[in-house]
Amino acid sequence: MKSLFTNLFLMSLAFGVSSCSSSSDEVNSQEAVEVVTEELAEEATNDNVFYQMPTPNELFAVLKNSDAPFNKEILNDVSNSGNYLTKFSKALNFGVFIADLAYATSQGSFEDAASLFEAIQSLSKDLEIENAIDQIIFERLKENLENANADSLFYLSNETYYSAFSYLEENDRQDVLGMIAVGGWIEGLNIILNLEPYSEDSEICQRIADQKLTLENLLIFVSDIENDKLTDLVSDLSVIEEIFNEESENSNDESTETEVVNSTNEDGVMVFGGGNSVSLSNSQFDQLKSTVMDLRTSIIEGN
């Protein structure tokens, strides 16, 4: 049986697929997803643990309701892919490029998506995980790029991310898995922090606030991996966690438990998430934007 982490990662993948797919190919996937998520939700509840580890695609699904324009300048330059010489920098930036891919496909930027696919394929070979992303996936990606099929590309970029995670876990390469997870999460958060100015009631700011729970679970996962480089990353992530926690310390809400709560979003899709709503202040937004940008810069520069 797959680990709870993988099961719940697959669950979040399913949510991303069902919320953004529209083609006939994805209809069949969604039907299968409904069966899988029911089984995995039961497993998660029975274990009394809930890890909310969404793919970058789930993070960017919010953009379909946003007027924020596509910002190519915020992507990591694909020419940097040849500058990463260590396993650590390659794995972190594999995650970065996956997040960039999710953002580009969510906005229908096909030219950027094509370049990002090449960078991801190159790094997958360097990391010896090319078997995780088989040729069939790349052929489907190429076909959908040629046909300018944004919905299918968004789905396939999600599938690429999960395939890498599943392969690494099955082959007991938790260190690389953790590095990719951190790189992808930091890049996704950096992108969404730079989409629009702070607005307390905006859906994007709420999505940023929700990353507090995601970070908590990411820290739990990464902290269990014995790797000096990841230990240093945990320290960096803990600084971000402190910024998120500022609101909690000043809040009158005494609840500290996170429950598995099922709800239905506006598209009629079942969503599994934390029961406690999280808010974000202007000060936190500014601190997060600066701190995350600094860490992200260090990552893409290969430091």
PDB file of N, CA and C in Angstrom, residues 36-103:
ATOM      1  N   VAL A  36     -11.344   7.060  -6.583  1.00  0.00           N
ATOM      2  CA  VAL A  36     -10.076   7.072  -5.851  1.00  0.00           C
ATOM      3  C   VAL A  36     -10.143   7.978  -4.641  1.00  0.00           C
ATOM      4  N   THR A  37     -10.701   9.177  -4.808  1.00  0.00           N
ATOM      5  CA  THR A  37     -10.700  10.138  -3.707  1.00  0.00           C
ATOM      6  C   THR A  37     -11.571   9.673  -2.554  1.00  0.00           C
ATOM      7  N   GLU A  38     -12.653   8.958  -2.846  1.00  0.00           N
ATOM      8  CA  GLU A  38     -13.490   8.439  -1.774  1.00  0.00           C
ATOM      9  C   GLU A  38     -12.693   7.450  -0.920  1.00  0.00           C
ATOM     10  N   GLU A  39     -11.930   6.556  -1.605  1.00  0.00           N
ATOM     11  CA  GLU A  39     -11.143   5.569  -0.881  1.00  0.00           C
ATOM     12  C   GLU A  39     -10.039   6.233  -0.067  1.00  0.00           C
ATOM     13  N   LEU A  40      -9.361   7.208  -0.672  1.00  0.00           N
ATOM     14  CA  LEU A  40      -8.243   7.853   0.005  1.00  0.00           C
ATOM     15  C   LEU A  40      -8.713   8.728   1.151  1.00  0.00           C
ATOM     16  N   ALA A  41      -9.862   9.360   0.992  1.00  0.00           N
ATOM     17  CA  ALA A  41     -10.392  10.189   2.072  1.00  0.00           C
ATOM     18  C   ALA A  41     -10.697   9.332   3.288  1.00  0.00           C
ATOM     19  N   GLU A  42     -11.231   8.114   3.030  1.00  0.00           N
ATOM     20  CA  GLU A  42     -11.532   7.207   4.137  1.00  0.00           C
ATOM     21  C   GLU A  42     -10.251   6.786   4.842  1.00  0.00           C
ATOM     22  N   GLU A  43      -9.189   6.487   4.052  1.00  0.00           N
ATOM     23  CA  GLU A  43      -7.904   6.112   4.651  1.00  0.00           C
ATOM     24  C   GLU A  43      -7.357   7.236   5.500  1.00  0.00           C
ATOM     25  N   ALA A  44      -7.439   8.466   4.968  1.00  0.00           N
ATOM     26  CA  ALA A  44      -6.890   9.618   5.684  1.00  0.00           C
ATOM     27  C   ALA A  44      -7.616   9.821   6.997  1.00  0.00           C
ATOM     28  N   THR A  45      -8.948   9.683   6.963  1.00  0.00           N
ATOM     29  CA  THR A  45      -9.740   9.888   8.165  1.00  0.00           C
ATOM     30  C   THR A  45      -9.442   8.809   9.193  1.00  0.00           C
ATOM     31  N   ASN A  46      -9.304   7.566   8.717  1.00  0.00           N
ATOM     32  CA  ASN A  46      -9.039   6.467   9.634  1.00  0.00           C
ATOM     33  C   ASN A  46      -7.693   6.617  10.322  1.00  0.00           C
ATOM     34  N   ASP A  47      -6.722   7.218   9.644  1.00  0.00           N
ATOM     35  CA  ASP A  47      -5.398   7.406  10.229  1.00  0.00           C
ATOM     36  C   ASP A  47      -5.334   8.638  11.107  1.00  0.00           C
ATOM     37  N   ASN A  48      -6.415   9.434  11.143  1.00  0.00           N
ATOM     38  CA  ASN A  48      -6.488  10.638  11.965  1.00  0.00           C
ATOM     39  C   ASN A  48      -5.381  11.639  11.646  1.00  0.00           C
ATOM     40  N   VAL A  49      -4.920  11.631  10.405  1.00  0.00           N
ATOM     41  CA  VAL A  49      -3.893  12.560   9.969  1.00  0.00           C
ATOM     42  C   VAL A  49      -4.329  13.143   8.636  1.00  0.00           C
ATOM     43  N   PHE A  50      -4.055  14.438   8.452  1.00  0.00           N
ATOM     44  CA  PHE A  50      -4.400  15.028   7.168  1.00  0.00           C
ATOM     45  C   PHE A  50      -3.255  15.884   6.672  1.00  0.00           C
ATOM     46  N   TYR A  51      -2.675  15.488   5.555  1.00  0.00           N
ATOM     47  CA  TYR A  51      -1.621  16.269   4.938  1.00  0.00           C
ATOM     48  C   TYR A  51      -2.176  16.928   3.683  1.00  0.00           C
ATOM     49  N   GLN A  52      -2.232  18.236   3.669  1.00  0.00           N
ATOM     50  CA  GLN A  52      -2.727  18.950   2.495  1.00  0.00           C
ATOM     51  C   GLN A  52      -1.524  19.403   1.686  1.00  0.00           C
ATOM     52  N   MET A  53      -1.146  18.612   0.687  1.00  0.00           N
ATOM     53  CA  MET A  53       0.017  18.899  -0.130  1.00  0.00           C
ATOM     54  C   MET A  53      -0.408  19.035  -1.581  1.00  0.00           C
ATOM     55  N   PRO A  54      -0.960  20.168  -1.969  1.00  0.00           N
ATOM     56  CA  PRO A  54      -1.449  20.318  -3.336  1.00  0.00           C
ATOM     57  C   PRO A  54      -0.329  20.444  -4.344  1.00  0.00           C
ATOM     58  N   THR A  55      -0.594  20.076  -5.578  1.00  0.00           N
ATOM     59  CA  THR A  55       0.334  20.341  -6.661  1.00  0.00           C
ATOM     60  C   THR A  55       0.286  21.829  -6.978  1.00  0.00           C
ATOM     61  N   PRO A  56       1.294  22.350  -7.696  1.00  0.00           N
ATOM     62  CA  PRO A  56       1.225  23.755  -8.108  1.00  0.00           C
ATOM     63  C   PRO A  56      -0.036  24.069  -8.900  1.00  0.00           C
ATOM     64  N   ASN A  57      -0.533  23.082  -9.659  1.00  0.00           N
ATOM     65  CA  ASN A  57      -1.745  23.320 -10.440  1.00  0.00           C
ATOM     66  C   ASN A  57      -2.924  23.690  -9.559  1.00  0.00           C
ATOM     67  N   GLU A  58      -3.031  23.028  -8.405  1.00  0.00           N
ATOM     68  CA  GLU A  58      -4.138  23.330  -7.497  1.00  0.00           C
ATOM     69  C   GLU A  58      -4.029  24.764  -7.001  1.00  0.00           C
ATOM     70  N   LEU A  59      -2.792  25.219  -6.787  1.00  0.00           N
ATOM     71  CA  LEU A  59      -2.570  26.584  -6.326  1.00  0.00           C
ATOM     72  C   LEU A  59      -3.009  27.594  -7.376  1.00  0.00           C
ATOM     73  N   PHE A  60      -2.711  27.304  -8.645  1.00  0.00           N
ATOM     74  CA  PHE A  60      -3.002  28.260  -9.711  1.00  0.00           C
ATOM     75  C   PHE A  60      -4.415  28.138 -10.278  1.00  0.00           C
ATOM     76  N   ALA A  61      -5.181  27.141  -9.838  1.00  0.00           N
ATOM     77  CA  ALA A  61      -6.558  27.010 -10.313  1.00  0.00           C
ATOM     78  C   ALA A  61      -7.374  28.251  -9.986  1.00  0.00           C
ATOM     79  N   VAL A  62      -6.968  28.981  -8.940  1.00  0.00           N
ATOM     80  CA  VAL A  62      -7.675  30.198  -8.530  1.00  0.00           C
ATOM     81  C   VAL A  62      -7.614  31.267  -9.614  1.00  0.00           C
ATOM     82  N   LEU A  63      -6.639  31.172 -10.506  1.00  0.00           N
ATOM     83  CA  LEU A  63      -6.450  32.228 -11.503  1.00  0.00           C
ATOM     84  C   LEU A  63      -7.553  32.262 -12.553  1.00  0.00           C
ATOM     85  N   LYS A  64      -8.334  31.201 -12.654  1.00  0.00           N
ATOM     86  CA  LYS A  64      -9.403  31.215 -13.652  1.00  0.00           C
ATOM     87  C   LYS A  64     -10.467  32.243 -13.311  1.00  0.00           C
ATOM     88  N   ASN A  65     -10.515  32.650 -12.036  1.00  0.00           N
ATOM     89  CA  ASN A  65     -11.471  33.671 -11.613  1.00  0.00           C
ATOM     90  C   ASN A  65     -10.793  35.019 -11.390  1.00  0.00           C
ATOM     91  N   SER A  66      -9.541  35.125 -11.820  1.00  0.00           N
ATOM     92  CA  SER A  66      -8.772  36.342 -11.565  1.00  0.00           C
ATOM     93  C   SER A  66      -8.515  37.109 -12.856  1.00  0.00           C
ATOM     94  N   ASP A  67      -8.389  38.423 -12.707  1.00  0.00           N
ATOM     95  CA  ASP A  67      -8.047  39.273 -13.851  1.00  0.00           C
ATOM     96  C   ASP A  67      -6.547  39.525 -13.930  1.00  0.00           C
ATOM     97  N   ALA A  68      -5.782  38.878 -13.058  1.00  0.00           N
ATOM     98  CA  ALA A  68      -4.336  39.093 -13.044  1.00  0.00           C
ATOM     99  C   ALA A  68      -3.726  38.636 -14.366  1.00  0.00           C
ATOM    100  N   PRO A  69      -2.983  39.512 -15.054  1.00  0.00           N
ATOM    101  CA  PRO A  69      -2.384  39.152 -16.343  1.00  0.00           C
ATOM    102  C   PRO A  69      -1.214  38.195 -16.175  1.00  0.00           C
ATOM    103  N   PHE A  70      -0.925  37.433 -17.212  1.00  0.00           N
ATOM    104  CA  PHE A  70       0.216  36.526 -17.189  1.00  0.00           C
ATOM    105  C   PHE A  70       1.508  37.334 -17.156  1.00  0.00           C
ATOM    106  N   ASN A  71       2.403  36.973 -16.254  1.00  0.00           N
ATOM    107  CA  ASN A  71       3.667  37.687 -16.092  1.00  0.00           C
ATOM    108  C   ASN A  71       4.827  36.743 -16.382  1.00  0.00           C
ATOM    109  N   LYS A  72       5.311  36.763 -17.603  1.00  0.00           N
ATOM    110  CA  LYS A  72       6.397  35.872 -18.015  1.00  0.00           C
ATOM    111  C   LYS A  72       7.681  36.154 -17.254  1.00  0.00           C
ATOM    112  N   GLU A  73       7.878  37.409 -16.863  1.00  0.00           N
ATOM    113  CA  GLU A  73       9.133  37.805 -16.223  1.00  0.00           C
ATOM    114  C   GLU A  73       9.348  37.124 -14.876  1.00  0.00           C
ATOM    115  N   ILE A  74       8.285  36.628 -14.289  1.00  0.00           N
ATOM    116  CA  ILE A  74       8.412  36.018 -12.962  1.00  0.00           C
ATOM    117  C   ILE A  74       8.867  34.562 -13.038  1.00  0.00           C
ATOM    118  N   LEU A  75       8.893  33.991 -14.234  1.00  0.00           N
ATOM    119  CA  LEU A  75       9.334  32.609 -14.408  1.00  0.00           C
ATOM    120  C   LEU A  75      10.852  32.506 -14.287  1.00  0.00           C
ATOM    121  N   ASN A  76      11.321  31.347 -13.863  1.00  0.00           N
ATOM    122  CA  ASN A  76      12.757  31.085 -13.891  1.00  0.00           C
ATOM    123  C   ASN A  76      13.178  30.900 -15.342  1.00  0.00           C
ATOM    124  N   ASP A  77      14.208  31.588 -15.766  1.00  0.00           N
ATOM    125  CA  ASP A  77      14.688  31.499 -17.145  1.00  0.00           C
ATOM    126  C   ASP A  77      15.156  30.071 -17.423  1.00  0.00           C
ATOM    127  N   VAL A  78      14.603  29.465 -18.463  1.00  0.00           N
ATOM    128  CA  VAL A  78      14.949  28.070 -18.761  1.00  0.00           C
ATOM    129  C   VAL A  78      16.426  27.907 -19.099  1.00  0.00           C
ATOM    130  N   SER A  79      17.078  28.989 -19.504  1.00  0.00           N
ATOM    131  CA  SER A  79      18.512  28.901 -19.802  1.00  0.00           C
ATOM    132  C   SER A  79      19.327  28.618 -18.545  1.00  0.00           C
ATOM    133  N   ASN A  80      18.723  28.837 -17.382  1.00  0.00           N
ATOM    134  CA  ASN A  80      19.413  28.556 -16.117  1.00  0.00           C
ATOM    135  C   ASN A  80      19.560  27.061 -15.857  1.00  0.00           C
ATOM    136  N   SER A  81      18.777  26.248 -16.568  1.00  0.00           N
ATOM    137  CA  SER A  81      18.757  24.811 -16.264  1.00  0.00           C
ATOM    138  C   SER A  81      20.133  24.167 -16.399  1.00  0.00           C
ATOM    139  N   GLY A  82      20.972  24.715 -17.270  1.00  0.00           N
ATOM    140  CA  GLY A  82      22.312  24.168 -17.447  1.00  0.00           C
ATOM    141  C   GLY A  82      23.297  24.615 -16.390  1.00  0.00           C
ATOM    142  N   ASN A  83      22.870  25.545 -15.536  1.00  0.00           N
ATOM    143  CA  ASN A  83      23.761  26.080 -14.499  1.00  0.00           C
ATOM    144  C   ASN A  83      23.724  25.281 -13.204  1.00  0.00           C
ATOM    145  N   TYR A  84      22.768  24.371 -13.092  1.00  0.00           N
ATOM    146  CA  TYR A  84      22.607  23.627 -11.847  1.00  0.00           C
ATOM    147  C   TYR A  84      23.480  22.378 -11.888  1.00  0.00           C
ATOM    148  N   LEU A  85      24.480  22.341 -11.013  1.00  0.00           N
ATOM    149  CA  LEU A  85      25.510  21.309 -11.087  1.00  0.00           C
ATOM    150  C   LEU A  85      25.399  20.243 -10.006  1.00  0.00           C
ATOM    151  N   THR A  86      24.654  20.514  -8.952  1.00  0.00           N
ATOM    152  CA  THR A  86      24.524  19.546  -7.856  1.00  0.00           C
ATOM    153  C   THR A  86      23.131  18.929  -7.851  1.00  0.00           C
ATOM    154  N   LYS A  87      23.024  17.770  -7.204  1.00  0.00           N
ATOM    155  CA  LYS A  87      21.708  17.132  -7.077  1.00  0.00           C
ATOM    156  C   LYS A  87      20.734  18.061  -6.373  1.00  0.00           C
ATOM    157  N   PHE A  88      21.222  18.767  -5.371  1.00  0.00           N
ATOM    158  CA  PHE A  88      20.390  19.679  -4.593  1.00  0.00           C
ATOM    159  C   PHE A  88      19.797  20.778  -5.467  1.00  0.00           C
ATOM    160  N   SER A  89      20.636  21.456  -6.237  1.00  0.00           N
ATOM    161  CA  SER A  89      20.142  22.554  -7.074  1.00  0.00           C
ATOM    162  C   SER A  89      19.286  22.036  -8.223  1.00  0.00           C
ATOM    163  N   LYS A  90      19.632  20.872  -8.756  1.00  0.00           N
ATOM    164  CA  LYS A  90      18.833  20.297  -9.842  1.00  0.00           C
ATOM    165  C   LYS A  90      17.428  19.931  -9.357  1.00  0.00           C
ATOM    166  N   ALA A  91      17.359  19.294  -8.187  1.00  0.00           N
ATOM    167  CA  ALA A  91      16.064  18.859  -7.663  1.00  0.00           C
ATOM    168  C   ALA A  91      15.193  20.046  -7.270  1.00  0.00           C
ATOM    169  N   LEU A  92      15.778  21.021  -6.595  1.00  0.00           N
ATOM    170  CA  LEU A  92      15.015  22.212  -6.221  1.00  0.00           C
ATOM    171  C   LEU A  92      14.435  22.887  -7.453  1.00  0.00           C
ATOM    172  N   ASN A  93      15.247  23.026  -8.485  1.00  0.00           N
ATOM    173  CA  ASN A  93      14.795  23.752  -9.668  1.00  0.00           C
ATOM    174  C   ASN A  93      13.948  22.901 -10.602  1.00  0.00           C
ATOM    175  N   PHE A  94      14.019  21.588 -10.459  1.00  0.00           N
ATOM    176  CA  PHE A  94      13.026  20.738 -11.114  1.00  0.00           C
ATOM    177  C   PHE A  94      11.650  21.119 -10.582  1.00  0.00           C
ATOM    178  N   GLY A  95      11.562  21.266  -9.253  1.00  0.00           N
ATOM    179  CA  GLY A  95      10.308  21.702  -8.642  1.00  0.00           C
ATOM    180  C   GLY A  95       9.908  23.091  -9.088  1.00  0.00           C
ATOM    181  N   VAL A  96      10.898  23.988  -9.198  1.00  0.00           N
ATOM    182  CA  VAL A  96      10.628  25.360  -9.654  1.00  0.00           C
ATOM    183  C   VAL A  96      10.032  25.352 -11.055  1.00  0.00           C
ATOM    184  N   PHE A  97      10.656  24.603 -11.966  1.00  0.00           N
ATOM    185  CA  PHE A  97      10.174  24.577 -13.346  1.00  0.00           C
ATOM    186  C   PHE A  97       8.797  23.918 -13.458  1.00  0.00           C
ATOM    187  N   ILE A  98       8.529  22.928 -12.610  1.00  0.00           N
ATOM    188  CA  ILE A  98       7.200  22.317 -12.604  1.00  0.00           C
ATOM    189  C   ILE A  98       6.148  23.350 -12.198  1.00  0.00           C
ATOM    190  N   ALA A  99       6.472  24.162 -11.189  1.00  0.00           N
ATOM    191  CA  ALA A  99       5.539  25.210 -10.761  1.00  0.00           C
ATOM    192  C   ALA A  99       5.355  26.246 -11.863  1.00  0.00           C
ATOM    193  N   ASP A 100       6.447  26.609 -12.530  1.00  0.00           N
ATOM    194  CA  ASP A 100       6.358  27.552 -13.646  1.00  0.00           C
ATOM    195  C   ASP A 100       5.492  26.983 -14.766  1.00  0.00           C
ATOM    196  N   LEU A 101       5.649  25.689 -15.001  1.00  0.00           N
ATOM    197  CA  LEU A 101       4.848  25.022 -16.024  1.00  0.00           C
ATOM    198  C   LEU A 101       3.366  25.086 -15.676  1.00  0.00           C
ATOM    199  N   ALA A 102       3.048  24.834 -14.421  1.00  0.00           N
ATOM    200  CA  ALA A 102       1.650  24.899 -13.988  1.00  0.00           C
ATOM    201  C   ALA A 102       1.086  26.298 -14.208  1.00  0.00           C
ATOM    202  N   TYR A 103       1.881  27.311 -13.887  1.00  0.00           N
ATOM    203  CA  TYR A 103       1.447  28.698 -14.070  1.00  0.00           C
ATOM    204  C   TYR A 103       1.263  29.017 -15.553  1.00  0.00           C
TER     205      TYR A 103
END
